Coordinates of C-alpha atoms and ligand atoms in Angstrom, one line a residue:
X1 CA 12.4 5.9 6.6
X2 CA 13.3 2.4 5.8
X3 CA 15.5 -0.4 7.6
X4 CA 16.2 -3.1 4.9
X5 CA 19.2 -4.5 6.9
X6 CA 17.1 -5.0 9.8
X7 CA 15.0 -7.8 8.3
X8 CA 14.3 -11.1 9.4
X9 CA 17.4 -12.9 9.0
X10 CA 15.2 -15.7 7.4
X11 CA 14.2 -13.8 5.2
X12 CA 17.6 -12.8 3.6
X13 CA 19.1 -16.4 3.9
X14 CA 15.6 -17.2 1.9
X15 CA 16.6 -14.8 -0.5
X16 CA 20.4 -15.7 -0.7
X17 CA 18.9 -19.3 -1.7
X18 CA 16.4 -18.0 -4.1
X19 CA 19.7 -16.2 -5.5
X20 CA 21.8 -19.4 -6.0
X21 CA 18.9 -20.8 -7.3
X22 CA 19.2 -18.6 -10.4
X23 CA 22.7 -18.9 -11.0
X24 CA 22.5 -22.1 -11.3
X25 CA 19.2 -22.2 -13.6
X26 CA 21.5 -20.7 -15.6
X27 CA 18.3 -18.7 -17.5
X28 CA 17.8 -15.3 -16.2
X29 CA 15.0 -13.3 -18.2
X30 CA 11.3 -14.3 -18.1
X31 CA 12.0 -17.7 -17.0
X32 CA 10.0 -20.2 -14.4
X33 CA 10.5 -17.7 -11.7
X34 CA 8.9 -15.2 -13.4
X35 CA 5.7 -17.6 -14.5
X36 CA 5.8 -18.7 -10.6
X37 CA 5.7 -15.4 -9.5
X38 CA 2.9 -14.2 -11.8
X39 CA 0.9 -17.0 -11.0
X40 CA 1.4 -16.3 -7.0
X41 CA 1.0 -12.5 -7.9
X42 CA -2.6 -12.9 -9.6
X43 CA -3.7 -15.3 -7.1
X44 CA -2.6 -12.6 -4.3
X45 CA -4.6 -10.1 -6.3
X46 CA -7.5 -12.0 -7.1
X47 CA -6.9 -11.9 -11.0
X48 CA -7.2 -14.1 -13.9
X49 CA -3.5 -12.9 -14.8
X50 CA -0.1 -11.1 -13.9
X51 CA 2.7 -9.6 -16.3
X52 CA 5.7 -9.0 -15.0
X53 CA 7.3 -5.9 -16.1
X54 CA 10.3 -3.8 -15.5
X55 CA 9.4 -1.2 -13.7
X56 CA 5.7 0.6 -12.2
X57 CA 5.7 2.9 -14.6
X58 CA 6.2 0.7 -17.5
X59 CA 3.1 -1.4 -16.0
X60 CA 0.5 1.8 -16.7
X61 CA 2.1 2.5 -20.1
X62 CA 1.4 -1.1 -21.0
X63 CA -1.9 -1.1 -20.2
X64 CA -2.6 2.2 -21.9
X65 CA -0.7 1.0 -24.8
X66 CA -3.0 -2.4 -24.5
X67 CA -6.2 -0.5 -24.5
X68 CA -4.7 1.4 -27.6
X69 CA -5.5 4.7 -25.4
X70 CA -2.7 6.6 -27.1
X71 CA -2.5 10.0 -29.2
X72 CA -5.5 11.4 -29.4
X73 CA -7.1 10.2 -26.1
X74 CA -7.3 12.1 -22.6
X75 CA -5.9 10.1 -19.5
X76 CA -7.4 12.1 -16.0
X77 CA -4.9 11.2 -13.4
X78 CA -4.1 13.6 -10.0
X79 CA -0.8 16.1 -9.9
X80 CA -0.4 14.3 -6.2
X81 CA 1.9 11.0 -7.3
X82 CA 5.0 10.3 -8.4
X83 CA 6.2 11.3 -11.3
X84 CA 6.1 8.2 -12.6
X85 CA 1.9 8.0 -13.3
X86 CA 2.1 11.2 -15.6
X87 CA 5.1 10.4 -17.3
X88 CA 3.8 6.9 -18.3
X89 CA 0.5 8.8 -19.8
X90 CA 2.9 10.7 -21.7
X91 CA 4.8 8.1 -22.8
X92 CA 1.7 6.5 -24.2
X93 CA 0.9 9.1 -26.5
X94 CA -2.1 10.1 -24.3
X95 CA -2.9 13.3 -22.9
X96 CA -2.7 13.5 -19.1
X97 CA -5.6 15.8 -18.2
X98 CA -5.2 16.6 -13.7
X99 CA -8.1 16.9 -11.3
X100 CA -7.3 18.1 -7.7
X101 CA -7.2 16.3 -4.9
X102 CA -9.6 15.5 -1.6
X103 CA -7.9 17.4 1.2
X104 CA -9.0 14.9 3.5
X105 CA -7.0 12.1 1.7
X106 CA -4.6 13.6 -0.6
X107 CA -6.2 11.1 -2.9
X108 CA -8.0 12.3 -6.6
X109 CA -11.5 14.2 -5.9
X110 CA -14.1 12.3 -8.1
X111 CA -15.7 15.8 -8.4
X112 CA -12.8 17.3 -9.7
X113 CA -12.3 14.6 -12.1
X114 CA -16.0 15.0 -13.8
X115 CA -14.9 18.9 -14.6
X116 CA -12.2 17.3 -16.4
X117 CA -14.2 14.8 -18.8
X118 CA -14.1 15.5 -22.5
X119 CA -15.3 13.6 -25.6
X120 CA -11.8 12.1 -25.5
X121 CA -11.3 11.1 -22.3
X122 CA -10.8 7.5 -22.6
X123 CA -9.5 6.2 -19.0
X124 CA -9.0 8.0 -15.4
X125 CA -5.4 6.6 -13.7
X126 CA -6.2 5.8 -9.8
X127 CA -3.5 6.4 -7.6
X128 CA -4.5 4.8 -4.4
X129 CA -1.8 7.0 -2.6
X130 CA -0.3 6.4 0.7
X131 CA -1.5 2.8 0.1
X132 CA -5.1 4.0 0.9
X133 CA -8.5 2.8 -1.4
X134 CA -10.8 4.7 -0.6
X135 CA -14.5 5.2 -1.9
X136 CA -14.3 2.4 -4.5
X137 CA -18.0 2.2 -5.4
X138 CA -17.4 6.1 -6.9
X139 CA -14.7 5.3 -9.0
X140 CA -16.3 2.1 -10.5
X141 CA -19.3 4.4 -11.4
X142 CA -17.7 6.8 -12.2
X143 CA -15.9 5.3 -14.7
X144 CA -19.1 3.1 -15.6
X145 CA -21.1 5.7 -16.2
X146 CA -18.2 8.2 -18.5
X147 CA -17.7 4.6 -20.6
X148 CA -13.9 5.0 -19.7
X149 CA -11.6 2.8 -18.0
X150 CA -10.6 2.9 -14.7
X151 CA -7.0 2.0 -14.4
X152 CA -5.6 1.2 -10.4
X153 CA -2.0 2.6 -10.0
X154 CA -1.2 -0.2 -7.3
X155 CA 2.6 1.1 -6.6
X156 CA 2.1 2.1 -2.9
X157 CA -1.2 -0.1 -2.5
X158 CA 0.0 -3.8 -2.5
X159 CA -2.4 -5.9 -1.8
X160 CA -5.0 -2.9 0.1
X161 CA -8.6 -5.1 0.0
X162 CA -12.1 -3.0 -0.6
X163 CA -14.7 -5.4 0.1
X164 CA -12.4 -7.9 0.1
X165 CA -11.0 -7.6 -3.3
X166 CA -7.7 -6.6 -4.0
X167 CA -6.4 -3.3 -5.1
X168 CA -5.4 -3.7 -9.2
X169 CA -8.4 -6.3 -9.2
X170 CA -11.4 -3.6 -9.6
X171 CA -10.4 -1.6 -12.5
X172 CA -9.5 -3.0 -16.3
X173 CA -6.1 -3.3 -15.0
X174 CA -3.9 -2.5 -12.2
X175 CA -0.3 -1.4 -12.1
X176 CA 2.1 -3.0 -10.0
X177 CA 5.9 -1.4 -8.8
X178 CA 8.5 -3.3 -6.6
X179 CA 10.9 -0.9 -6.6
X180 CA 13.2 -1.5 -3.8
X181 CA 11.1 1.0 -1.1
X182 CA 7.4 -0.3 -2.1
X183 CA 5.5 -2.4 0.6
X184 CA 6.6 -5.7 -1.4
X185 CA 10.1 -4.6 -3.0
X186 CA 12.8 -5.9 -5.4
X187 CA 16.2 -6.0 -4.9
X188 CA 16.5 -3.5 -8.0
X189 CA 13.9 -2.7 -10.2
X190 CA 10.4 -4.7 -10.9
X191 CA 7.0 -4.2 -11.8
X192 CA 3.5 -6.0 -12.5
X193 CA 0.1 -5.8 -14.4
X194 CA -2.7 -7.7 -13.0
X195 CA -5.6 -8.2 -14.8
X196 CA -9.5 -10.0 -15.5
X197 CA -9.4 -9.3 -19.3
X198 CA -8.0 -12.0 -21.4
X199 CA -7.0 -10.2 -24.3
X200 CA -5.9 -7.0 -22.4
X201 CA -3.1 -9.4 -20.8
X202 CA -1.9 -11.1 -23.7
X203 CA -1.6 -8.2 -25.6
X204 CA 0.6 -7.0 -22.8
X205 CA 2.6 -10.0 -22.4
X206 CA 3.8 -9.8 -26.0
X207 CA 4.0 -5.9 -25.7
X208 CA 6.7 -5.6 -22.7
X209 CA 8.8 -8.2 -25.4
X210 CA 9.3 -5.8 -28.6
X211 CA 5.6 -7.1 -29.6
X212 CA 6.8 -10.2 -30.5
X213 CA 3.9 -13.0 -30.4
X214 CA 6.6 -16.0 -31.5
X215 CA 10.1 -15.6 -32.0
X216 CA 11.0 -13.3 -34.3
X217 CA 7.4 -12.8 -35.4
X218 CA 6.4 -8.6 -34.6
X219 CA 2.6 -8.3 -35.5
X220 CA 3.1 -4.8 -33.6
X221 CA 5.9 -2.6 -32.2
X222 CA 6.5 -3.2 -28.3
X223 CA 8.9 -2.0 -25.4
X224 CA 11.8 -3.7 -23.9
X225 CA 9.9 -4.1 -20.2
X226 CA 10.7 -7.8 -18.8
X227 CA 11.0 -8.6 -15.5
X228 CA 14.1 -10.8 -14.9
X229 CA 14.4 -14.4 -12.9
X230 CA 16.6 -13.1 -10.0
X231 CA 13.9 -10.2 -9.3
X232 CA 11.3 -12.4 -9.5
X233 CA 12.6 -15.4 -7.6
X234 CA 13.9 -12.7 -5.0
X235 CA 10.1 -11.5 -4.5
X236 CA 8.4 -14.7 -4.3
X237 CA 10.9 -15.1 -0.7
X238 CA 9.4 -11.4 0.0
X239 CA 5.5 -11.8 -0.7
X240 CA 6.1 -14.8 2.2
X241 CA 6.5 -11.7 4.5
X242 CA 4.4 -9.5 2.7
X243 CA 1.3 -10.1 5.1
X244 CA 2.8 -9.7 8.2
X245 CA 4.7 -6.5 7.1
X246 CA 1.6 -5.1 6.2
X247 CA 0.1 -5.7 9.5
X248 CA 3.1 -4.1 11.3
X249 CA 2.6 -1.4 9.7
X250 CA -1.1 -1.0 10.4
X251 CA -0.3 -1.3 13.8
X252 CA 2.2 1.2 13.6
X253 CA -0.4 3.5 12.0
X254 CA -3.4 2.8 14.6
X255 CA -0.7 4.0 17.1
X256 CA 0.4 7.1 15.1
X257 CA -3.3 8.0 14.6
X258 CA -4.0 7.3 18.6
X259 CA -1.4 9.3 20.2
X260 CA 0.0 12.1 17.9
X261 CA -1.8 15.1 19.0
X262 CA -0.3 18.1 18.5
X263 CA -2.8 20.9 17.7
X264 CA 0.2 22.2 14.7
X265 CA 0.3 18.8 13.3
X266 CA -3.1 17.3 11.1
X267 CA -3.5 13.7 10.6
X268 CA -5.1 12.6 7.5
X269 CA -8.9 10.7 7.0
X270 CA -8.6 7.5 8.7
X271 CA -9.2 4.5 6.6
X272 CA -12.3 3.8 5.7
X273 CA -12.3 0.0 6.4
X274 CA -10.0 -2.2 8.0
X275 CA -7.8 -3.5 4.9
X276 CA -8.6 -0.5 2.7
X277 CA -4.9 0.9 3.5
X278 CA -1.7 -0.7 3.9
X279 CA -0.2 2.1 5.2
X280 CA 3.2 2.9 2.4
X281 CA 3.5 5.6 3.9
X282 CA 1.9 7.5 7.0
X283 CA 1.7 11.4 6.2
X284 CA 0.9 14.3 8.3
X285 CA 0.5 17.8 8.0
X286 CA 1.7 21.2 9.0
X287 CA 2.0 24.5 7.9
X288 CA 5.1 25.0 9.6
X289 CA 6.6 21.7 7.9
X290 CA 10.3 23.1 7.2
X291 CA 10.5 23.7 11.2
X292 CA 8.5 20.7 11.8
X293 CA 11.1 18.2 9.6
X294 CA 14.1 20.1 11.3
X295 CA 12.6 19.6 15.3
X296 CA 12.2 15.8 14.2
X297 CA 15.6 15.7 12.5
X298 CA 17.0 16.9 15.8
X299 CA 15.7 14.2 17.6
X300 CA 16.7 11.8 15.3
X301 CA 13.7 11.1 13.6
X302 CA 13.3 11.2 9.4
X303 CA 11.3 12.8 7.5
X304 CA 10.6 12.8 3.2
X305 CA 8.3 15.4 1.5
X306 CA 5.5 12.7 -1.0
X307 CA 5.5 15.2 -3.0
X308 CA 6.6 18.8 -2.4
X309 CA 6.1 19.6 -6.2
X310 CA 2.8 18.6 -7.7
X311 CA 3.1 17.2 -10.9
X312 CA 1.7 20.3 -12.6
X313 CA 4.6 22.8 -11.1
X314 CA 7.1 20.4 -12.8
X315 CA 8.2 22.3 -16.3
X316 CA 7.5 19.8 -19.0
X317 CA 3.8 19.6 -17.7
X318 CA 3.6 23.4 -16.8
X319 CA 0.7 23.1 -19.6
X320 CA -1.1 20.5 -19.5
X321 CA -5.1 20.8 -19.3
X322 CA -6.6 20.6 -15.2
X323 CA -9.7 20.9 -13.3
X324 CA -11.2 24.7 -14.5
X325 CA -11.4 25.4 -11.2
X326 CA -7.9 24.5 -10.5
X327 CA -5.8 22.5 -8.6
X328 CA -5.5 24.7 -5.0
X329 CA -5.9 21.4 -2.5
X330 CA -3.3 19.7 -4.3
X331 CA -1.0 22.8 -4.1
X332 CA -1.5 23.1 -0.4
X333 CA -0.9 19.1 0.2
X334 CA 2.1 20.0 -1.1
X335 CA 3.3 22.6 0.7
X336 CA 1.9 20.9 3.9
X337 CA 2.8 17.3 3.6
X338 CA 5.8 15.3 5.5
X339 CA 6.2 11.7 6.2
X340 CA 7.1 10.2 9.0
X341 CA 8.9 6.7 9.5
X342 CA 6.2 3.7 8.9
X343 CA 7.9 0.4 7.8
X344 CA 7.5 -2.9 9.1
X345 CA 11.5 -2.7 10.5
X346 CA 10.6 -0.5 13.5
X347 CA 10.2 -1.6 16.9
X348 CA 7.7 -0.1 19.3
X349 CA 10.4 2.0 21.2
X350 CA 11.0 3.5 17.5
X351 CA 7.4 4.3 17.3
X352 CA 7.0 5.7 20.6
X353 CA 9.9 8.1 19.9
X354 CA 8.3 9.6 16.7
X355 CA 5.5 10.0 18.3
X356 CA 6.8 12.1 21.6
X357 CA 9.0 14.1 19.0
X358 CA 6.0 15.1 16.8
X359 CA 4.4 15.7 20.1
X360 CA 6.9 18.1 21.2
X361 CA 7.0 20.1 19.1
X362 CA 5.9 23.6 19.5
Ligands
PLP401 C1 6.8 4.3 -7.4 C2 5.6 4.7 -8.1 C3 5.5 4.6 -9.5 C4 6.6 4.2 -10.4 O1 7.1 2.9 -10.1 P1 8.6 2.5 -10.7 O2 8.7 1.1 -10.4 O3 9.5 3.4 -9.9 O4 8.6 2.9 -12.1 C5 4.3 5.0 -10.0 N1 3.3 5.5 -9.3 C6 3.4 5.6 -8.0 C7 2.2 6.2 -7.2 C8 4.6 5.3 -7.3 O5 4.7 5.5 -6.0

């Protein structure tokens, strides 16, 4: 599913360099590479300003916690991410609240998500899943119109354009991971916020460092959530690629979408224009998925499940509020969905053998 080793060897020599570079510095938490980086970050984004953080999921808790959306307030988000979006509602003090999903996607259903406004709904959490946006103008009205905010969870969407602005740049604030697997990765863990507000990021800059607005000085109680100098001077080497990666794997995309057919296997909605995905993962699906992952395995092709539990089927959100009408598309995604290999490592002979093994199979 991924082939780190078989990157550009410029690439890692880059990044060995980058690495010596920060030895020698001799300073290795939020240092020059990390103001470089955020600068390069928000200018790739199409933002005023970039935090870096530790981690994706400490990047939507900080801008909850910024927005003082906390205990109390209703978060909407969709049971169809990783764990990750939920828990950092949780961790926020908010209230998750789920909508179900749009079949067609796997993405949130902005239907669903009206039957889940209250009075204290205070912000719906966007995962642009798969690395797809889709239907942009909704959301922003959506949002608009409840007097919420929309908050972009960007972790499988780096650097997907609507309209030519980037994802993370449309809500109040858009959440960033570079965990090692993520279209632009870390060698460990990493995360961003991006945002237009001025005091939005620099309440989160002091929040991801205890609170503290001078040394020693704690107007409020923060997190420990700093991105370090090595990650960040390793992923300024890796945003250099980040473009052309991206394109591989559209490319590798337009070919799954032109030649798998197999009347067992669905394909989901194609994007809807042409930088609206960046492809994190390509995802098909089958009602037959254990025999379909086994047939690929056999022919030495891998598979992963994103995400074989929705979020609401895990125990400690077994109660949390949803959609009235439920959450059945979401349930059947799950039980449907496999993905198949998509990273910018494979070679068109690699493609071509997914796709006559998905084909095959009967
Ligand atoms: C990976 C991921 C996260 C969490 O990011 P971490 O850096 O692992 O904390 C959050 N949301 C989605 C959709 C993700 O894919």
């Amino acid at each position: 599913m991924n082939d780190f080793k078989a990157e550009p060897p410029e690439l890692h020599a880059a990044m060995s360099a980058a690495a010596a570079r920060v030895f020698a510095s001799g300073w290795y938490v939020l240092g020059n590479e990390v103001k470089a980086f955020e600068q390069r970050w928000a200018a790739a984004c199409g933002t005023r300003h970039c935090a870096g953080v530790a981690n994706g999921m400490d990047a939507i808790e900080l801008a909850l916690r910024g927005l003082d959306i906390g205990p109390g307030s209703e978060v909407v988000t969709t049971p169809m991410t990783a764990f990750a979006t939920v828990l950092a509602v949780l961790r926020a003090g908010a209230t998750p609240v789920l909508a179900d999903i749009d079949p067609e996607s796997g993405l949130m259903s902005p239907d669903s998500v009206r039957r889940c406004l209250s009075e204290r709904t205070r912000a719906v959490v966007l995962v642009h899943l798969y690395g797809q946006m889709r239907d942009m103008p909704a959301w922003l009205s959506l949002c608009r119109e409840a007097g919420i905010h929309l908050i972009e969870d960007c972790a499988q969407s780096h650097l997907a354009q609507w309209d030519g602005q980037a994802a993370g740049s449309l809500g109040t604030a858009g959440a960033y991971s570079f965990y090692p697997t993520k279209n632009l990765g870390a060698i460990g863990d990493g995360g961003a916020l991006v945002t237009q507000s001025d005091p939005l990021a620099a309440r989160v800059a002091r929040l991801r460092n205890y609170g503290q607005s001078e040394r020693y000085v704690h107007p409020e109680l923060g997190m420990n959530s700093r991105l370090d100098e090595l990650q960040a001077a390793l992923l300024l080497e890796r945003l250099q690629w980040l473009d052309r990666f991206t394109e591989r794997r559209r490319t590798i995309a337009a070919r799954y979408d032109a030649a798998i057919d197999n009347p067992r296997v669905g394909l989901l909605a194609r994007p809807q224009q042409p930088k609206s995905h960046v492809h994190h993962l390509y995802v098909v699906t089958c009602t037959a998925r254990a025999q379909l992952a086994e047939h690929l395995a056999a022919h030495g092709v891998q598979t992963l499940i994103h995400y074989p539990v929705p979020v609401h089927r895990q125990a400690p959100c077994a109660e949390l509020r949803r959609d009235p009408l439920g959450l059945p598309h979401a349930e059947a995604h799950a039980a449907a969905c496999l993905s198949i290999p998509c990273h910018p490592q494979m070679s068109d002979a690699d493609v071509a053998r997914v796709v006559e093994a998905v084909n095959a199979f009967r």
